[in-house]
Amino acid sequence: TAAATTTVPVSTVPVTTPALPPGTTIMFDFDTGAAAVLPGTTTPLEITANGLTARFSSPSDPAAFSIQSYDSTFLNLPRFSGRYLYQNPVFKTDMHITFDQPLAEISLVFAVLEYHGVGEVEQPTALRLTAYRDMAGTEQAGTATARGVPSDTTYPEGDLSFDAGGGTFQKVVIEL
């Protein structure tokens, strides 16, 4: 199960930035528009959507994560619209996302590829997001934690959100 507990597909990444009018959401969905990324593309990778640039990387790069879909992994993940970030190595590694502008909040859809069924994982592994005020990741803005919920599929899926509570952040680290 070591391989199963370390893969965290990340799909849509809506963010809110104070530089834009309140309530403005920018979506990084890897499927459409300026944020579309070809399957097989690996980290580190940089995507710009509506004037906001996000850089996806990992301490285990190059190629710690890659853009995948059902067609390449055959994982039935109903909450994912298409392409997602998929962890390539079987050992745990963090996903770092830095933004070229300060953000007020972020949310993402995730799946933890742990087999959930009789005699297997009773409670899915928690996913933790740590936000930092600066791109270097030296000044912490806060954390958020979520666990996936088993659905119609074998794999727990969930939502992870962080709101800076009136402050801002420019980097998040996502880890199991």
Short mmCIF file of N, CA and C in Angstrom, two decimals:
data_model
loop_
_atom_site.label_atom_id
_atom_site.label_comp_id
_atom_site.label_asym_id
_atom_site.label_seq_id
_atom_site.Cartn_x
_atom_site.Cartn_y
_atom_site.Cartn_z
N THR A 1 0.80 -1.21 0.00
CA THR A 1 0.00 0.00 0.00
C THR A 1 0.84 1.27 0.00
N ALA A 2 2.16 1.18 0.11
CA ALA A 2 2.97 2.39 0.13
C ALA A 2 2.76 3.23 -1.13
N ALA A 3 2.71 2.57 -2.28
CA ALA A 3 2.49 3.31 -3.52
C ALA A 3 1.10 3.93 -3.53
N ALA A 4 0.13 3.21 -2.99
CA ALA A 4 -1.24 3.70 -3.02
C ALA A 4 -1.44 4.91 -2.12
N THR A 5 -0.68 5.02 -1.04
CA THR A 5 -0.92 6.12 -0.11
C THR A 5 -0.17 7.38 -0.48
N THR A 6 0.61 7.37 -1.53
CA THR A 6 1.41 8.55 -1.82
C THR A 6 0.95 9.34 -3.03
N THR A 7 0.03 8.85 -3.78
CA THR A 7 -0.39 9.56 -4.98
C THR A 7 -1.55 10.47 -4.68
N VAL A 8 -1.40 11.73 -4.99
CA VAL A 8 -2.44 12.71 -4.72
C VAL A 8 -2.75 13.49 -5.98
N PRO A 9 -3.72 13.03 -6.77
CA PRO A 9 -4.09 13.85 -7.92
C PRO A 9 -4.71 15.16 -7.44
N VAL A 10 -4.32 16.23 -8.03
CA VAL A 10 -4.89 17.54 -7.73
C VAL A 10 -5.51 18.04 -9.02
N SER A 11 -6.77 18.43 -8.93
CA SER A 11 -7.46 18.86 -10.13
C SER A 11 -7.60 20.37 -10.15
N THR A 12 -8.80 20.85 -10.18
CA THR A 12 -9.04 22.28 -10.29
C THR A 12 -8.45 23.01 -9.10
N VAL A 13 -7.84 24.14 -9.35
CA VAL A 13 -7.26 24.95 -8.29
C VAL A 13 -7.80 26.36 -8.43
N PRO A 14 -9.02 26.65 -7.85
CA PRO A 14 -9.52 28.01 -7.91
C PRO A 14 -8.82 28.87 -6.86
N VAL A 15 -8.44 30.08 -7.23
CA VAL A 15 -7.78 30.98 -6.30
C VAL A 15 -8.43 32.35 -6.38
N THR A 16 -8.34 33.11 -5.31
CA THR A 16 -8.85 34.47 -5.27
C THR A 16 -7.67 35.38 -4.94
N THR A 17 -7.50 36.41 -5.72
CA THR A 17 -6.39 37.33 -5.52
C THR A 17 -6.91 38.73 -5.20
N PRO A 18 -6.30 39.42 -4.20
CA PRO A 18 -6.76 40.76 -3.87
C PRO A 18 -6.47 41.79 -4.96
N ALA A 19 -5.60 41.47 -5.91
CA ALA A 19 -5.29 42.40 -7.00
C ALA A 19 -6.47 42.56 -7.95
N LEU A 20 -7.39 41.61 -7.95
CA LEU A 20 -8.58 41.67 -8.79
C LEU A 20 -9.78 42.05 -7.93
N PRO A 21 -10.92 42.40 -8.53
CA PRO A 21 -12.10 42.73 -7.74
C PRO A 21 -12.47 41.59 -6.78
N PRO A 22 -13.00 41.92 -5.59
CA PRO A 22 -13.38 40.89 -4.63
C PRO A 22 -14.30 39.84 -5.26
N GLY A 23 -14.07 38.59 -4.92
CA GLY A 23 -14.88 37.50 -5.45
C GLY A 23 -14.41 36.97 -6.79
N THR A 24 -13.37 37.57 -7.38
CA THR A 24 -12.84 37.08 -8.65
C THR A 24 -12.13 35.76 -8.42
N THR A 25 -12.48 34.76 -9.19
CA THR A 25 -11.87 33.44 -9.06
C THR A 25 -11.12 33.12 -10.34
N ILE A 26 -9.91 32.62 -10.19
CA ILE A 26 -9.11 32.17 -11.33
C ILE A 26 -8.98 30.68 -11.21
N MET A 27 -9.26 29.95 -12.30
CA MET A 27 -9.28 28.50 -12.28
C MET A 27 -8.10 27.92 -13.06
N PHE A 28 -7.33 27.07 -12.40
CA PHE A 28 -6.29 26.29 -13.06
C PHE A 28 -6.83 24.87 -13.13
N ASP A 29 -7.38 24.48 -14.29
CA ASP A 29 -7.99 23.15 -14.39
C ASP A 29 -7.23 22.18 -15.29
N PHE A 30 -6.14 22.60 -15.87
CA PHE A 30 -5.26 21.77 -16.71
C PHE A 30 -5.92 21.27 -17.99
N ASP A 31 -7.20 21.59 -18.22
CA ASP A 31 -7.94 21.10 -19.38
C ASP A 31 -8.22 22.16 -20.43
N THR A 32 -8.54 23.38 -19.98
CA THR A 32 -9.08 24.37 -20.89
C THR A 32 -8.32 25.69 -20.84
N GLY A 33 -8.55 26.49 -21.82
CA GLY A 33 -8.03 27.85 -21.85
C GLY A 33 -6.52 27.93 -21.75
N ALA A 34 -6.07 29.04 -21.22
CA ALA A 34 -4.63 29.30 -21.11
C ALA A 34 -3.95 28.33 -20.16
N ALA A 35 -4.71 27.72 -19.22
CA ALA A 35 -4.12 26.80 -18.25
C ALA A 35 -4.06 25.36 -18.75
N ALA A 36 -4.51 25.10 -19.97
CA ALA A 36 -4.47 23.74 -20.51
C ALA A 36 -3.02 23.25 -20.61
N VAL A 37 -2.80 22.03 -20.17
CA VAL A 37 -1.46 21.44 -20.18
C VAL A 37 -1.55 20.06 -20.81
N LEU A 38 -0.63 19.75 -21.69
CA LEU A 38 -0.65 18.45 -22.37
C LEU A 38 -0.40 17.31 -21.40
N PRO A 39 -1.12 16.19 -21.57
CA PRO A 39 -0.87 15.01 -20.73
C PRO A 39 0.60 14.59 -20.85
N GLY A 40 1.15 14.15 -19.73
CA GLY A 40 2.54 13.72 -19.69
C GLY A 40 3.50 14.82 -19.31
N THR A 41 3.05 16.09 -19.33
CA THR A 41 3.90 17.20 -18.90
C THR A 41 4.26 16.99 -17.43
N THR A 42 5.52 17.20 -17.07
CA THR A 42 5.97 16.95 -15.71
C THR A 42 6.37 18.24 -14.99
N THR A 43 6.46 18.13 -13.67
CA THR A 43 6.92 19.25 -12.87
C THR A 43 8.45 19.29 -12.89
N PRO A 44 9.01 20.50 -12.80
CA PRO A 44 8.30 21.74 -12.54
C PRO A 44 7.60 22.25 -13.79
N LEU A 45 6.44 22.88 -13.57
CA LEU A 45 5.71 23.47 -14.68
C LEU A 45 5.09 24.78 -14.23
N GLU A 46 4.93 25.67 -15.18
CA GLU A 46 4.39 26.99 -14.93
C GLU A 46 3.18 27.21 -15.81
N ILE A 47 2.10 27.73 -15.22
CA ILE A 47 0.86 27.96 -15.95
C ILE A 47 0.37 29.36 -15.63
N THR A 48 -0.12 30.06 -16.64
CA THR A 48 -0.71 31.38 -16.43
C THR A 48 -2.17 31.34 -16.85
N ALA A 49 -3.03 31.84 -15.99
CA ALA A 49 -4.46 31.95 -16.28
C ALA A 49 -4.94 33.31 -15.80
N ASN A 50 -5.57 34.06 -16.69
CA ASN A 50 -6.11 35.39 -16.38
C ASN A 50 -5.09 36.29 -15.69
N GLY A 51 -3.85 36.24 -16.13
CA GLY A 51 -2.82 37.12 -15.60
C GLY A 51 -2.14 36.65 -14.33
N LEU A 52 -2.54 35.50 -13.80
CA LEU A 52 -1.93 34.94 -12.59
C LEU A 52 -1.09 33.73 -12.99
N THR A 53 0.17 33.72 -12.59
CA THR A 53 1.05 32.60 -12.91
C THR A 53 1.26 31.74 -11.67
N ALA A 54 1.06 30.44 -11.85
CA ALA A 54 1.30 29.45 -10.79
C ALA A 54 2.43 28.54 -11.24
N ARG A 55 3.38 28.29 -10.33
CA ARG A 55 4.49 27.39 -10.62
C ARG A 55 4.33 26.17 -9.72
N PHE A 56 4.18 25.01 -10.34
CA PHE A 56 4.00 23.74 -9.64
C PHE A 56 5.35 23.02 -9.61
N SER A 57 5.80 22.63 -8.43
CA SER A 57 7.09 21.96 -8.31
C SER A 57 7.09 21.06 -7.09
N SER A 58 8.19 20.33 -6.92
CA SER A 58 8.36 19.43 -5.79
C SER A 58 9.83 19.34 -5.43
N PRO A 59 10.16 19.12 -4.17
CA PRO A 59 11.55 18.89 -3.80
C PRO A 59 12.13 17.66 -4.50
N SER A 60 11.27 16.77 -4.98
CA SER A 60 11.71 15.54 -5.66
C SER A 60 11.81 15.70 -7.17
N ASP A 61 11.64 16.93 -7.69
CA ASP A 61 11.76 17.15 -9.14
C ASP A 61 13.17 16.86 -9.61
N PRO A 62 13.37 16.55 -10.89
CA PRO A 62 12.39 16.69 -11.96
C PRO A 62 11.41 15.51 -12.01
N ALA A 63 10.25 15.80 -12.55
CA ALA A 63 9.22 14.81 -12.86
C ALA A 63 8.60 14.12 -11.65
N ALA A 64 8.49 14.82 -10.52
CA ALA A 64 7.83 14.23 -9.35
C ALA A 64 6.33 14.09 -9.58
N PHE A 65 5.75 15.02 -10.33
CA PHE A 65 4.33 14.98 -10.66
C PHE A 65 4.20 15.13 -12.17
N SER A 66 3.11 14.60 -12.71
CA SER A 66 2.84 14.76 -14.14
C SER A 66 1.35 14.97 -14.36
N ILE A 67 1.03 15.56 -15.50
CA ILE A 67 -0.36 15.74 -15.88
C ILE A 67 -0.86 14.41 -16.45
N GLN A 68 -1.93 13.90 -15.87
CA GLN A 68 -2.51 12.63 -16.30
C GLN A 68 -4.02 12.76 -16.42
N SER A 69 -4.66 11.69 -16.85
CA SER A 69 -6.12 11.64 -16.96
C SER A 69 -6.54 10.17 -16.86
N TYR A 70 -7.84 9.95 -16.93
CA TYR A 70 -8.33 8.57 -16.89
C TYR A 70 -7.69 7.73 -18.00
N ASP A 71 -7.51 8.33 -19.17
CA ASP A 71 -6.95 7.60 -20.31
C ASP A 71 -5.54 7.08 -20.05
N SER A 72 -4.80 7.72 -19.15
CA SER A 72 -3.43 7.26 -18.88
C SER A 72 -3.30 6.46 -17.59
N THR A 73 -4.17 6.70 -16.60
CA THR A 73 -4.05 6.00 -15.31
C THR A 73 -5.15 4.97 -15.08
N PHE A 74 -6.26 5.10 -15.78
CA PHE A 74 -7.44 4.25 -15.61
C PHE A 74 -8.02 4.33 -14.21
N LEU A 75 -7.78 5.44 -13.52
CA LEU A 75 -8.35 5.66 -12.20
C LEU A 75 -9.72 6.30 -12.35
N ASN A 76 -10.73 5.70 -11.76
CA ASN A 76 -12.08 6.24 -11.80
C ASN A 76 -12.21 7.27 -10.68
N LEU A 77 -12.09 8.55 -11.03
CA LEU A 77 -12.16 9.65 -10.08
C LEU A 77 -13.27 10.61 -10.53
N PRO A 78 -14.52 10.37 -10.11
CA PRO A 78 -15.65 11.12 -10.65
C PRO A 78 -15.62 12.62 -10.40
N ARG A 79 -14.91 13.10 -9.39
CA ARG A 79 -14.88 14.53 -9.10
C ARG A 79 -13.88 15.28 -9.99
N PHE A 80 -13.13 14.54 -10.80
CA PHE A 80 -12.13 15.16 -11.66
C PHE A 80 -12.69 15.27 -13.07
N SER A 81 -12.61 16.48 -13.64
CA SER A 81 -13.20 16.72 -14.94
C SER A 81 -12.38 16.17 -16.09
N GLY A 82 -11.13 15.98 -15.87
CA GLY A 82 -10.26 15.53 -16.95
C GLY A 82 -8.85 15.33 -16.45
N ARG A 83 -7.96 16.26 -16.79
CA ARG A 83 -6.55 16.14 -16.42
C ARG A 83 -6.31 16.57 -14.98
N TYR A 84 -5.28 15.98 -14.38
CA TYR A 84 -4.92 16.29 -13.00
C TYR A 84 -3.44 16.03 -12.79
N LEU A 85 -2.92 16.58 -11.70
CA LEU A 85 -1.54 16.32 -11.31
C LEU A 85 -1.49 14.99 -10.58
N TYR A 86 -0.55 14.15 -10.98
CA TYR A 86 -0.44 12.79 -10.45
C TYR A 86 0.99 12.60 -9.96
N GLN A 87 1.14 12.11 -8.73
CA GLN A 87 2.48 11.90 -8.20
C GLN A 87 3.10 10.67 -8.83
N ASN A 88 4.28 10.82 -9.40
CA ASN A 88 4.95 9.73 -10.10
C ASN A 88 5.71 8.76 -9.20
N PRO A 89 6.55 9.21 -8.28
CA PRO A 89 7.31 8.24 -7.47
C PRO A 89 6.41 7.56 -6.43
N VAL A 90 6.82 6.42 -5.96
CA VAL A 90 6.02 5.69 -4.98
C VAL A 90 6.25 6.18 -3.55
N PHE A 91 7.28 6.99 -3.33
CA PHE A 91 7.51 7.54 -2.00
C PHE A 91 6.82 8.90 -1.89
N LYS A 92 6.49 9.29 -0.66
CA LYS A 92 5.79 10.55 -0.45
C LYS A 92 6.67 11.73 -0.82
N THR A 93 6.06 12.70 -1.46
CA THR A 93 6.74 13.95 -1.78
C THR A 93 5.72 15.08 -1.75
N ASP A 94 6.16 16.26 -1.47
CA ASP A 94 5.27 17.42 -1.36
C ASP A 94 5.09 18.10 -2.72
N MET A 95 3.95 18.75 -2.86
CA MET A 95 3.68 19.60 -4.02
C MET A 95 3.80 21.05 -3.55
N HIS A 96 4.62 21.84 -4.23
CA HIS A 96 4.76 23.26 -3.93
C HIS A 96 4.12 24.05 -5.07
N ILE A 97 3.31 25.04 -4.71
CA ILE A 97 2.72 25.92 -5.71
C ILE A 97 3.04 27.35 -5.29
N THR A 98 3.77 28.08 -6.14
CA THR A 98 4.04 29.48 -5.87
C THR A 98 3.30 30.32 -6.90
N PHE A 99 2.88 31.50 -6.47
CA PHE A 99 2.09 32.40 -7.31
C PHE A 99 2.82 33.72 -7.46
N ASP A 100 2.71 34.34 -8.63
CA ASP A 100 3.42 35.59 -8.87
C ASP A 100 2.71 36.81 -8.30
N GLN A 101 1.52 36.61 -7.69
CA GLN A 101 0.78 37.67 -7.03
C GLN A 101 0.25 37.12 -5.70
N PRO A 102 0.04 38.00 -4.71
CA PRO A 102 -0.53 37.52 -3.44
C PRO A 102 -1.97 37.06 -3.64
N LEU A 103 -2.33 35.99 -2.94
CA LEU A 103 -3.69 35.44 -2.99
C LEU A 103 -4.37 35.59 -1.64
N ALA A 104 -5.70 35.59 -1.66
CA ALA A 104 -6.48 35.65 -0.44
C ALA A 104 -7.00 34.27 -0.03
N GLU A 105 -7.27 33.40 -1.00
CA GLU A 105 -7.76 32.06 -0.69
C GLU A 105 -7.50 31.10 -1.84
N ILE A 106 -7.56 29.82 -1.51
CA ILE A 106 -7.34 28.76 -2.50
C ILE A 106 -8.19 27.56 -2.11
N SER A 107 -8.64 26.82 -3.10
CA SER A 107 -9.30 25.54 -2.83
C SER A 107 -8.95 24.58 -3.96
N LEU A 108 -8.93 23.31 -3.63
CA LEU A 108 -8.60 22.30 -4.63
C LEU A 108 -9.35 21.01 -4.36
N VAL A 109 -9.55 20.26 -5.42
CA VAL A 109 -10.15 18.93 -5.34
C VAL A 109 -8.99 17.94 -5.33
N PHE A 110 -9.08 16.91 -4.49
CA PHE A 110 -7.99 15.93 -4.43
C PHE A 110 -8.55 14.52 -4.28
N ALA A 111 -7.71 13.57 -4.56
CA ALA A 111 -8.00 12.16 -4.30
C ALA A 111 -6.74 11.56 -3.69
N VAL A 112 -6.94 10.72 -2.69
CA VAL A 112 -5.83 9.99 -2.09
C VAL A 112 -6.00 8.55 -2.52
N LEU A 113 -5.02 8.03 -3.22
CA LEU A 113 -5.17 6.71 -3.81
C LEU A 113 -4.83 5.61 -2.81
N GLU A 114 -5.70 5.50 -1.82
CA GLU A 114 -5.63 4.43 -0.84
C GLU A 114 -6.85 3.55 -1.08
N TYR A 115 -6.63 2.28 -1.13
CA TYR A 115 -7.77 1.38 -1.34
C TYR A 115 -8.66 1.44 -0.12
N HIS A 116 -9.94 1.72 -0.32
CA HIS A 116 -10.89 1.82 0.77
C HIS A 116 -11.93 0.73 0.60
N GLY A 117 -11.89 -0.23 1.46
CA GLY A 117 -12.84 -1.33 1.38
C GLY A 117 -12.66 -2.25 2.57
N VAL A 118 -13.34 -3.35 2.58
CA VAL A 118 -13.29 -4.30 3.68
C VAL A 118 -11.85 -4.75 3.92
N GLY A 119 -11.39 -4.62 5.15
CA GLY A 119 -10.05 -5.06 5.51
C GLY A 119 -8.96 -4.12 5.08
N GLU A 120 -9.30 -2.95 4.55
CA GLU A 120 -8.30 -2.00 4.07
C GLU A 120 -8.35 -0.73 4.92
N VAL A 121 -7.99 0.40 4.37
CA VAL A 121 -7.90 1.66 5.09
C VAL A 121 -9.25 2.06 5.66
N GLU A 122 -9.32 2.27 6.97
CA GLU A 122 -10.57 2.68 7.60
C GLU A 122 -10.78 4.19 7.49
N GLN A 123 -9.71 4.95 7.72
CA GLN A 123 -9.80 6.40 7.64
C GLN A 123 -8.73 6.88 6.66
N PRO A 124 -9.15 7.58 5.61
CA PRO A 124 -8.19 8.05 4.61
C PRO A 124 -7.13 8.96 5.23
N THR A 125 -5.96 8.95 4.65
CA THR A 125 -4.87 9.82 5.08
C THR A 125 -5.26 11.28 4.89
N ALA A 126 -4.85 12.10 5.84
CA ALA A 126 -5.14 13.53 5.76
C ALA A 126 -4.17 14.21 4.79
N LEU A 127 -4.69 15.21 4.12
CA LEU A 127 -3.89 16.05 3.23
C LEU A 127 -3.78 17.41 3.93
N ARG A 128 -2.56 17.94 4.02
CA ARG A 128 -2.36 19.23 4.70
C ARG A 128 -1.82 20.26 3.70
N LEU A 129 -2.38 21.45 3.77
CA LEU A 129 -1.93 22.58 2.97
C LEU A 129 -1.36 23.61 3.95
N THR A 130 -0.12 24.01 3.73
CA THR A 130 0.49 25.08 4.52
C THR A 130 0.71 26.26 3.58
N ALA A 131 0.19 27.41 3.96
CA ALA A 131 0.32 28.63 3.15
C ALA A 131 1.40 29.52 3.74
N TYR A 132 2.15 30.17 2.84
CA TYR A 132 3.23 31.07 3.24
C TYR A 132 3.01 32.43 2.61
N ARG A 133 3.29 33.48 3.36
CA ARG A 133 3.09 34.84 2.88
C ARG A 133 4.05 35.20 1.75
N ASP A 134 5.23 34.58 1.74
CA ASP A 134 6.25 34.90 0.75
C ASP A 134 6.51 33.70 -0.16
N MET A 135 7.08 33.96 -1.33
CA MET A 135 7.35 32.89 -2.29
C MET A 135 8.45 31.94 -1.81
N ALA A 136 9.32 32.40 -0.92
CA ALA A 136 10.41 31.56 -0.41
C ALA A 136 9.90 30.55 0.63
N GLY A 137 8.72 30.79 1.18
CA GLY A 137 8.17 29.87 2.17
C GLY A 137 8.80 30.02 3.54
N THR A 138 9.10 31.26 3.93
CA THR A 138 9.72 31.48 5.24
C THR A 138 8.74 32.03 6.28
N GLU A 139 7.65 32.66 5.85
CA GLU A 139 6.68 33.24 6.79
C GLU A 139 5.32 32.57 6.62
N GLN A 140 4.98 31.70 7.55
CA GLN A 140 3.75 30.92 7.45
C GLN A 140 2.52 31.79 7.67
N ALA A 141 1.51 31.59 6.80
CA ALA A 141 0.24 32.31 6.90
C ALA A 141 -0.84 31.47 7.55
N GLY A 142 -0.67 30.15 7.56
CA GLY A 142 -1.66 29.27 8.17
C GLY A 142 -1.68 27.91 7.50
N THR A 143 -2.53 27.02 8.04
CA THR A 143 -2.65 25.66 7.50
C THR A 143 -4.12 25.27 7.40
N ALA A 144 -4.35 24.26 6.59
CA ALA A 144 -5.68 23.65 6.47
C ALA A 144 -5.46 22.16 6.23
N THR A 145 -6.36 21.35 6.75
CA THR A 145 -6.26 19.90 6.60
C THR A 145 -7.61 19.34 6.19
N ALA A 146 -7.59 18.32 5.36
CA ALA A 146 -8.83 17.65 4.94
C ALA A 146 -8.54 16.18 4.68
N ARG A 147 -9.57 15.37 4.81
CA ARG A 147 -9.50 13.95 4.47
C ARG A 147 -10.49 13.70 3.34
N GLY A 148 -10.10 12.82 2.44
CA GLY A 148 -11.02 12.44 1.38
C GLY A 148 -12.14 11.58 1.94
N VAL A 149 -13.25 11.56 1.23
CA VAL A 149 -14.40 10.76 1.62
C VAL A 149 -14.61 9.71 0.54
N PRO A 150 -14.65 8.44 0.93
CA PRO A 150 -14.92 7.41 -0.08
C PRO A 150 -16.27 7.67 -0.73
N SER A 151 -16.31 7.51 -2.04
CA SER A 151 -17.55 7.75 -2.78
C SER A 151 -17.92 6.49 -3.54
N ASP A 152 -18.45 6.68 -4.73
CA ASP A 152 -18.83 5.54 -5.56
C ASP A 152 -17.60 4.76 -6.02
N THR A 153 -16.45 5.35 -5.86
CA THR A 153 -15.21 4.72 -6.30
C THR A 153 -14.49 4.10 -5.11
N THR A 154 -13.39 3.51 -5.36
CA THR A 154 -12.58 2.90 -4.33
C THR A 154 -11.72 3.93 -3.62
N TYR A 155 -11.49 5.09 -4.22
CA TYR A 155 -10.54 6.06 -3.69
C TYR A 155 -11.23 7.26 -3.05
N PRO A 156 -10.79 7.66 -1.86
CA PRO A 156 -11.36 8.83 -1.19
C PRO A 156 -11.01 10.11 -1.94
N GLU A 157 -12.02 10.97 -2.12
CA GLU A 157 -11.86 12.26 -2.79
C GLU A 157 -12.37 13.35 -1.86
N GLY A 158 -11.83 14.55 -2.01
CA GLY A 158 -12.28 15.63 -1.15
C GLY A 158 -11.91 17.00 -1.66
N ASP A 159 -12.21 18.00 -0.83
CA ASP A 159 -11.90 19.39 -1.11
C ASP A 159 -11.01 19.90 0.01
N LEU A 160 -10.03 20.69 -0.35
CA LEU A 160 -9.13 21.30 0.62
C LEU A 160 -9.10 22.79 0.32
N SER A 161 -9.40 23.61 1.32
CA SER A 161 -9.46 25.06 1.13
C SER A 161 -8.69 25.78 2.22
N PHE A 162 -8.19 26.95 1.86
CA PHE A 162 -7.52 27.82 2.82
C PHE A 162 -7.91 29.25 2.51
N ASP A 163 -8.29 29.99 3.56
CA ASP A 163 -8.62 31.41 3.46
C ASP A 163 -7.66 32.14 4.39
N ALA A 164 -6.96 33.13 3.87
CA ALA A 164 -5.96 33.86 4.65
C ALA A 164 -6.58 34.80 5.68
N GLY A 165 -7.90 34.87 5.74
CA GLY A 165 -8.57 35.67 6.76
C GLY A 165 -8.22 37.15 6.73
N GLY A 166 -8.22 37.74 5.56
CA GLY A 166 -7.90 39.14 5.41
C GLY A 166 -6.44 39.38 5.04
N GLY A 167 -5.61 38.36 5.20
CA GLY A 167 -4.21 38.46 4.80
C GLY A 167 -4.02 37.88 3.41
N THR A 168 -2.77 37.66 3.04
CA THR A 168 -2.46 37.09 1.73
C THR A 168 -1.35 36.05 1.87
N PHE A 169 -1.15 35.31 0.81
CA PHE A 169 -0.08 34.32 0.72
C PHE A 169 0.36 34.19 -0.72
N GLN A 170 1.58 33.67 -0.94
CA GLN A 170 2.09 33.49 -2.31
C GLN A 170 2.61 32.09 -2.56
N LYS A 171 2.62 31.23 -1.55
CA LYS A 171 3.10 29.87 -1.73
C LYS A 171 2.27 28.94 -0.87
N VAL A 172 1.97 27.74 -1.43
CA VAL A 172 1.36 26.69 -0.63
C VAL A 172 2.18 25.40 -0.82
N VAL A 173 2.24 24.63 0.24
CA VAL A 173 2.88 23.32 0.21
C VAL A 173 1.80 22.33 0.60
N ILE A 174 1.59 21.32 -0.26
CA ILE A 174 0.57 20.30 -0.04
C ILE A 174 1.29 18.99 0.26
N GLU A 175 0.93 18.36 1.38
CA GLU A 175 1.59 17.12 1.77
C GLU A 175 0.60 16.15 2.40
N LEU A 176 0.92 14.86 2.33
CA LEU A 176 0.13 13.84 3.02
C LEU A 176 0.55 13.81 4.47
#
